[in-house]
Backbone as numpy.savetxt, mean C-alpha at the origin, in Angstrom:
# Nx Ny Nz CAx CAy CAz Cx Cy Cz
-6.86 4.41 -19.85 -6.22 3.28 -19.20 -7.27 2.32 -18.65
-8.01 3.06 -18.02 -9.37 1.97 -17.56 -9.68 1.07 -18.34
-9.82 1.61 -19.74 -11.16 0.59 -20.91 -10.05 0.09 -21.04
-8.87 0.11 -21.60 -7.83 -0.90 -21.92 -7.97 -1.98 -20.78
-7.39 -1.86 -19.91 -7.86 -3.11 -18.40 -9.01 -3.50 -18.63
-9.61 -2.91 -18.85 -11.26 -3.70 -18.61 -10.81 -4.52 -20.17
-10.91 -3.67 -20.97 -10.52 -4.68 -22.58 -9.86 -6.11 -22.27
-8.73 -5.76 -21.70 -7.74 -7.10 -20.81 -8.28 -8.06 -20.63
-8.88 -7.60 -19.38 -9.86 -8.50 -18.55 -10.40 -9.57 -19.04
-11.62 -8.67 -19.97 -12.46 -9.34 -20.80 -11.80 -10.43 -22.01
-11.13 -9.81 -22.58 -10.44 -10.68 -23.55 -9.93 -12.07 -22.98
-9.04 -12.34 -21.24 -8.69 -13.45 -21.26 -9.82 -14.11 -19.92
-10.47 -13.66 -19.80 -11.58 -14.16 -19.07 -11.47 -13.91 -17.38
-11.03 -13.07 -17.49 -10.62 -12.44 -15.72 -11.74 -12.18 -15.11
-12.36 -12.70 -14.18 -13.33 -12.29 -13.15 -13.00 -11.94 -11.39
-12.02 -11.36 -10.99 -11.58 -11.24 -9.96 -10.63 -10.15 -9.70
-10.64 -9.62 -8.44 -9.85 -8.74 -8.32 -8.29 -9.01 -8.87
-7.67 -7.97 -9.38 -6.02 -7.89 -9.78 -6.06 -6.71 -10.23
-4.95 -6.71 -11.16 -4.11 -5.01 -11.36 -3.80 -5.47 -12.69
-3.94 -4.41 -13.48 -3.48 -3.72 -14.75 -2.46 -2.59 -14.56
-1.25 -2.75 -14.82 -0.20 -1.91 -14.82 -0.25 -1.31 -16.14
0.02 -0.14 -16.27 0.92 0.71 -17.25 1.89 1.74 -16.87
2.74 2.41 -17.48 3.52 3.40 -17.38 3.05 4.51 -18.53
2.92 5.86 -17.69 2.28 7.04 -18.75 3.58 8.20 -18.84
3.98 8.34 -19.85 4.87 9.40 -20.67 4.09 11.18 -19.97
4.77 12.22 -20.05 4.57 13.45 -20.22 3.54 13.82 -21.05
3.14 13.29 -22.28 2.49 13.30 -23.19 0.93 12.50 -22.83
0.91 12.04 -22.18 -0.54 11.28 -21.92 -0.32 9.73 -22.32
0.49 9.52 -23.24 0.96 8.33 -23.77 0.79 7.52 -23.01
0.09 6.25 -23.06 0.77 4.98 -22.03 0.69 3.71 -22.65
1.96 2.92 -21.81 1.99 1.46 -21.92 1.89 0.40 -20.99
1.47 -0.72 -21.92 1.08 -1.62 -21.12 2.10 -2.47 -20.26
2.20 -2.39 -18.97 3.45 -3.27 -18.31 3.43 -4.35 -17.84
1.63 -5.44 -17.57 1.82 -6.28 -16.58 0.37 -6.58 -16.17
0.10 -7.52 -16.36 -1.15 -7.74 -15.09 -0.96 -8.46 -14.29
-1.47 -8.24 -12.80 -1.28 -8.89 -11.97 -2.58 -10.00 -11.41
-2.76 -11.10 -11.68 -3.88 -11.73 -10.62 -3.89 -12.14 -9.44
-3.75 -11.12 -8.52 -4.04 -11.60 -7.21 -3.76 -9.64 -7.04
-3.85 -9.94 -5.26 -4.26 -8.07 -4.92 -2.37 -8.07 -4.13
-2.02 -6.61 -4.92 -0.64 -6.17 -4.70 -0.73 -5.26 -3.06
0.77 -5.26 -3.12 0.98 -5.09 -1.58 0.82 -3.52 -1.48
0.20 -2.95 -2.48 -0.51 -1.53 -2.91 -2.24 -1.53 -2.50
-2.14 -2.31 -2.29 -4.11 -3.25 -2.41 -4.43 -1.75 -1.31
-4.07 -1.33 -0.50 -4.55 -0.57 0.84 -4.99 1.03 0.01
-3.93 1.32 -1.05 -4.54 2.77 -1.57 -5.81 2.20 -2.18
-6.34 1.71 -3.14 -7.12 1.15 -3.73 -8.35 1.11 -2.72
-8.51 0.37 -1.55 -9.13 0.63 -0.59 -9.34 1.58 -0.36
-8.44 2.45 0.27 -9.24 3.70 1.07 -9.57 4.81 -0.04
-9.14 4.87 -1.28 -10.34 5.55 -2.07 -11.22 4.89 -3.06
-11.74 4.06 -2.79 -12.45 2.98 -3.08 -13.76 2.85 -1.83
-13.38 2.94 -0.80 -13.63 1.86 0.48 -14.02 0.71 -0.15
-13.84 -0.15 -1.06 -13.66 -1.27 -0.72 -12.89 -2.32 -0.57
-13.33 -3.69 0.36 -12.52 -4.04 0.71 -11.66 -5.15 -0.17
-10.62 -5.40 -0.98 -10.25 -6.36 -1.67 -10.07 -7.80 -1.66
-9.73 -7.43 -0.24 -9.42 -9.01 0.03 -10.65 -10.07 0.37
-11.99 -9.16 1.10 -13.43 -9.67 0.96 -13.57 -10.05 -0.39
-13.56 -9.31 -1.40 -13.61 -9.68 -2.51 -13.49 -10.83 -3.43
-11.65 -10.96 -3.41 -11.34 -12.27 -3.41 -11.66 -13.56 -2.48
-11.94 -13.36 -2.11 -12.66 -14.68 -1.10 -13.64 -14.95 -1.42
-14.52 -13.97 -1.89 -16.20 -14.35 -2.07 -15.87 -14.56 -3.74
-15.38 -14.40 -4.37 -15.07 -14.66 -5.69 -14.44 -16.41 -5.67
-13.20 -16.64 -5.00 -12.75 -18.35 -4.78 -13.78 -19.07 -3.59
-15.16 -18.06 -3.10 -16.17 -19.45 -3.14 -17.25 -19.65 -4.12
-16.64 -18.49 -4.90 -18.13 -18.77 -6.18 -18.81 -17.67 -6.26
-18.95 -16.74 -5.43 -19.69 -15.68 -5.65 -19.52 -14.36 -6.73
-20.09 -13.59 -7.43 -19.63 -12.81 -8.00 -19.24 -11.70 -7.51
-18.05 -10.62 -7.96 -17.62 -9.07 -7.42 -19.25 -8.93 -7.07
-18.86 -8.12 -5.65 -20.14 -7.67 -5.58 -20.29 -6.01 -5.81
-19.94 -5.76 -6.58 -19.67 -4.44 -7.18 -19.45 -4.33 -9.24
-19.63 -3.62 -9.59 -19.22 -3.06 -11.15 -18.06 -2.00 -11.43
-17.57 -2.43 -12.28 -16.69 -1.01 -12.89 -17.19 0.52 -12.99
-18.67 0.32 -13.49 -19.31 1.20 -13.30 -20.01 1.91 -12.20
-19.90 0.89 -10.80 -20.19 1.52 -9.89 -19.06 2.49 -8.66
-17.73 2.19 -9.30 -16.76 2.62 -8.78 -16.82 4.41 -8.17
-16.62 4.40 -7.30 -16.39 6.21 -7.46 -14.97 5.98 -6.52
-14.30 6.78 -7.66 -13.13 7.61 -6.40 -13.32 8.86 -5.53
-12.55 8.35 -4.34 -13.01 9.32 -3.25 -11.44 10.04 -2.96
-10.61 11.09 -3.18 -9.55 11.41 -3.00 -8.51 11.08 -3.50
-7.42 10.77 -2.53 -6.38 10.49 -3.24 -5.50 9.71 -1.95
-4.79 8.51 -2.03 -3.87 8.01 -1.08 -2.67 7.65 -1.44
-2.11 7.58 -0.67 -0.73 7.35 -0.42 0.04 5.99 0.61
0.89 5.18 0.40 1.42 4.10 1.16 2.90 4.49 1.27
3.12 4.19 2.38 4.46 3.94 2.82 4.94 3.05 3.49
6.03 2.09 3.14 6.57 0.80 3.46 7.76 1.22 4.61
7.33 0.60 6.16 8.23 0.76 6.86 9.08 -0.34 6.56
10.39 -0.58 5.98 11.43 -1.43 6.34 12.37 -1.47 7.61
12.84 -2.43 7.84 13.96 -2.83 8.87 15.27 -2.66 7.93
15.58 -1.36 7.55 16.88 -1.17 7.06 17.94 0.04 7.26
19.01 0.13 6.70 19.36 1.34 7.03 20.08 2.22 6.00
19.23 2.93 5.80 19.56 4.17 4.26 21.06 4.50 4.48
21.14 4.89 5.70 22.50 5.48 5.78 23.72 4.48 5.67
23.11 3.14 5.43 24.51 2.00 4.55 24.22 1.34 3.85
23.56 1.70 2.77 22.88 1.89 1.44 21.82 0.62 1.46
21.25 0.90 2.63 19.20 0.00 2.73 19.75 -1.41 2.63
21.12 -1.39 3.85 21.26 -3.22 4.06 20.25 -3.34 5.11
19.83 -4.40 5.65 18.91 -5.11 6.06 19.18 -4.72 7.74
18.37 -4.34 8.29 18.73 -4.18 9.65 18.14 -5.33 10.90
18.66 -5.65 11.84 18.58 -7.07 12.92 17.85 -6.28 14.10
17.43 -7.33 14.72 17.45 -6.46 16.39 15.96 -7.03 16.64
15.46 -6.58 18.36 14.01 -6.39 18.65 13.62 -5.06 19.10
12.25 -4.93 18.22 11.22 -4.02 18.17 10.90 -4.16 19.95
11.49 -2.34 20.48 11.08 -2.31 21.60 10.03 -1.47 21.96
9.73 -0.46 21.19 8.64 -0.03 20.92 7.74 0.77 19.49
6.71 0.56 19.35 6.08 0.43 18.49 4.63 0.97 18.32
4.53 2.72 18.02 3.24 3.02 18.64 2.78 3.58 17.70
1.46 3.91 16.53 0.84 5.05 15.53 0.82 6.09 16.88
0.49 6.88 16.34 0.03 8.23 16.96 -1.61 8.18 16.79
-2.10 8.80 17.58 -3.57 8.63 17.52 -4.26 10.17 16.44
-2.99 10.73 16.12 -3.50 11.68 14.60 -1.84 12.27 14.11
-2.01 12.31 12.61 -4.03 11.87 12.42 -3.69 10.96 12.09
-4.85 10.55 11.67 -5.49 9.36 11.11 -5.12 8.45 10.07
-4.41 7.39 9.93 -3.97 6.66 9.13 -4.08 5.23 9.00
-4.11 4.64 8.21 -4.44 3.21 7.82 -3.29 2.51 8.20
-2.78 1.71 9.21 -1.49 0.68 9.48 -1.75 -1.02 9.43
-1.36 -1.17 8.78 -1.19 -2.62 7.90 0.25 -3.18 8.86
0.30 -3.60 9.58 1.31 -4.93 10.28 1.22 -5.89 11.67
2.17 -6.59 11.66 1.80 -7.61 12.57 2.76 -7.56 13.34
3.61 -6.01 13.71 4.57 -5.79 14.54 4.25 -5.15 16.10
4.87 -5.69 17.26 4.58 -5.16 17.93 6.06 -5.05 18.72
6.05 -4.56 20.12 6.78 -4.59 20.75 7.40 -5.81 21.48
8.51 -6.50 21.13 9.20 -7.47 21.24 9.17 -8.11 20.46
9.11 -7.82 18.78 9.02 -8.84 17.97 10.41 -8.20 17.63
10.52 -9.54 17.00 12.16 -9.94 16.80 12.48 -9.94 15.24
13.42 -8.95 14.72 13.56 -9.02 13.19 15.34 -9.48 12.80
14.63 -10.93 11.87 15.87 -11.27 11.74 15.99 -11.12 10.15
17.22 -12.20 9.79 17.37 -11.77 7.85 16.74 -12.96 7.53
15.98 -13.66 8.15 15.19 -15.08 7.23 14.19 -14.61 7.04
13.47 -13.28 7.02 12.16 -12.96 6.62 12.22 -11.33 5.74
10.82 -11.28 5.42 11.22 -9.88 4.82 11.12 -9.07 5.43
11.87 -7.67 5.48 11.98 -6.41 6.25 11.28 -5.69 6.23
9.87 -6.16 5.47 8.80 -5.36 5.51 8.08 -4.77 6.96
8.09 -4.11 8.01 7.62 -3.96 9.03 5.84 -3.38 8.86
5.89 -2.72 8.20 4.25 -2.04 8.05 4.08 -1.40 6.88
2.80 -1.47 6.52 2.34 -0.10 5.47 1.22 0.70 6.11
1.75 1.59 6.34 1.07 3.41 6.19 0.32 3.99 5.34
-0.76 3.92 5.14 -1.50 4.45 4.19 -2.55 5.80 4.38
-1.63 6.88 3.84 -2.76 8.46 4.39 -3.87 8.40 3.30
-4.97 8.97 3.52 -6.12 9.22 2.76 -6.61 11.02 2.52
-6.46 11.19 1.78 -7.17 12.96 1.99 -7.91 13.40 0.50
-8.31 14.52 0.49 -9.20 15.23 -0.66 -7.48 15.44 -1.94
-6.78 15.48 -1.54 -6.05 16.19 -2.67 -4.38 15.02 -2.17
-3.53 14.75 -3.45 -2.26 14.35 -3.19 -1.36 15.04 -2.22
-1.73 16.26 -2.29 -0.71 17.13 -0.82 -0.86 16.80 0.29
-2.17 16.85 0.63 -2.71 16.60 1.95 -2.50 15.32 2.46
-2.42 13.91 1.11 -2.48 12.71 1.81 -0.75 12.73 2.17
-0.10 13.53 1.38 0.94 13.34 1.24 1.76 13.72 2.60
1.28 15.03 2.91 1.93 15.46 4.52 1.11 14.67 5.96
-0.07 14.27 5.50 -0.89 13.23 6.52 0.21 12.26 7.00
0.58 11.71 5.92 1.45 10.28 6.20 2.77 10.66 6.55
3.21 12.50 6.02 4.51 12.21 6.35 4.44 12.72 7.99
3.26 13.11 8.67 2.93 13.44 10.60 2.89 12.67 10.59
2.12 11.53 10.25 1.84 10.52 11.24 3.19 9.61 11.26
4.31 9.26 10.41 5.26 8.32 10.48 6.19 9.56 11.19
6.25 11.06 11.15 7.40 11.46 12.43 6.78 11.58 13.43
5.22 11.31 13.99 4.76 10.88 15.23 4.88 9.74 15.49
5.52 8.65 14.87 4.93 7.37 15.30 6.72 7.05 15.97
6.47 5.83 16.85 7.03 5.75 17.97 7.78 4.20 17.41
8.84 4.56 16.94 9.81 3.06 16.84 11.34 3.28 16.97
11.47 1.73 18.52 12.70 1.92 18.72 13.26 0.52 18.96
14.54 0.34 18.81 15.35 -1.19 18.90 15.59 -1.25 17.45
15.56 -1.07 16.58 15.51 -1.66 15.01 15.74 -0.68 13.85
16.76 -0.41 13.31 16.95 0.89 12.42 15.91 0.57 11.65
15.44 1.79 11.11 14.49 1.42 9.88 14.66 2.70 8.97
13.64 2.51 7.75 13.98 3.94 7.04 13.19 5.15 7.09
12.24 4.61 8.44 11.28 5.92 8.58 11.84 7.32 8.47
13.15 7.91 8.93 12.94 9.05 8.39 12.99 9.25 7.12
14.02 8.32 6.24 14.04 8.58 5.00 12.64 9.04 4.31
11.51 8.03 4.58 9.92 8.27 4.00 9.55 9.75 4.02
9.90 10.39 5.45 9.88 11.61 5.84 10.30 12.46 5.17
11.65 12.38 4.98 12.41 13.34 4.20 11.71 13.15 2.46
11.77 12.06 2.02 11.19 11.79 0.40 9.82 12.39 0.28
8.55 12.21 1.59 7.30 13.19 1.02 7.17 14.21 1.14
């Protein structure tokens, strides 16, 4: 899948961070679904087994500078995981939920990556998206990132605003 993307790339003259999608069969099989140019709202796994940062990236790329990195210098470090807090409610089939965020706390472990601009007294209405945060666990193996993220979102502290945090819970 890599050399194919990189093949991509090269072929239409891509110099900047984006995404190469495919979908892979049971069989090893895969196809091609999509490229994306610009960094997806996934950009945070990519990061933390990466450490680097993407969005530095793109910036120093739209002032001219080159990746300051190679394909070849890549190493993966583990394995991560994201989880999208919405303002909705599973239990009436993930309509859009209203209200203000009265409180709003990570847990101090473990340790997780939180991506939002929510705090306590912010106000969620239906003219925006219900995206509230992304959660992103990091660990040596998919299990580990996998139960990381699912402590830290039933430690974490949100109230005023249905959302689907337990659902996340229950799904990892």
């Amino acid at each position: 899948m890599q050399e194919q993307a990189e093949m991509l790339c090269k072929k239409v003259g891509y110099h900047s961070a984006g995404t190469v999608e495919f979908i892979a069969d049971n069989e090893q099989n895969f196809y091609f679904l999509e490229m994306n140019t610009r960094l997806q709202v996934e950009h945070p796994v990519t990061e933390e087994i990466t450490g680097l940062d993407l969005v530095r990236e793109q910036i120093r790329v739209a002032q001219g500078f080159p990746i300051s990195f190679t394909q070849e210098s890549l190493q993966i470090n583990g394995h991560a995981i994201e989880a999208r807090i919405y303002a909705e409610d599973p239990a009436n089939e993930f309509l859009p939920a209203t209200g203000e965020v009265l409180a709003w706390q990570m847990p101090a472990a473990p340790e997780v990556r939180l991506d939002s601009g929510v705090a306590p007294g912010s106000r969620v209405s239906v003219n925006f998206d219900p995206m509230l945060a992304k959660v992103t666990a990091h660990a040596l193996t998919r299990e580990e990132a996998a139960l990381r993220l699912a402590l830290a979102l039933e430690r974490m502290r949100i109230q005023g605003v249905i959302t689907n945090r337990d659902f996340l819970i229950t799904t990892l």
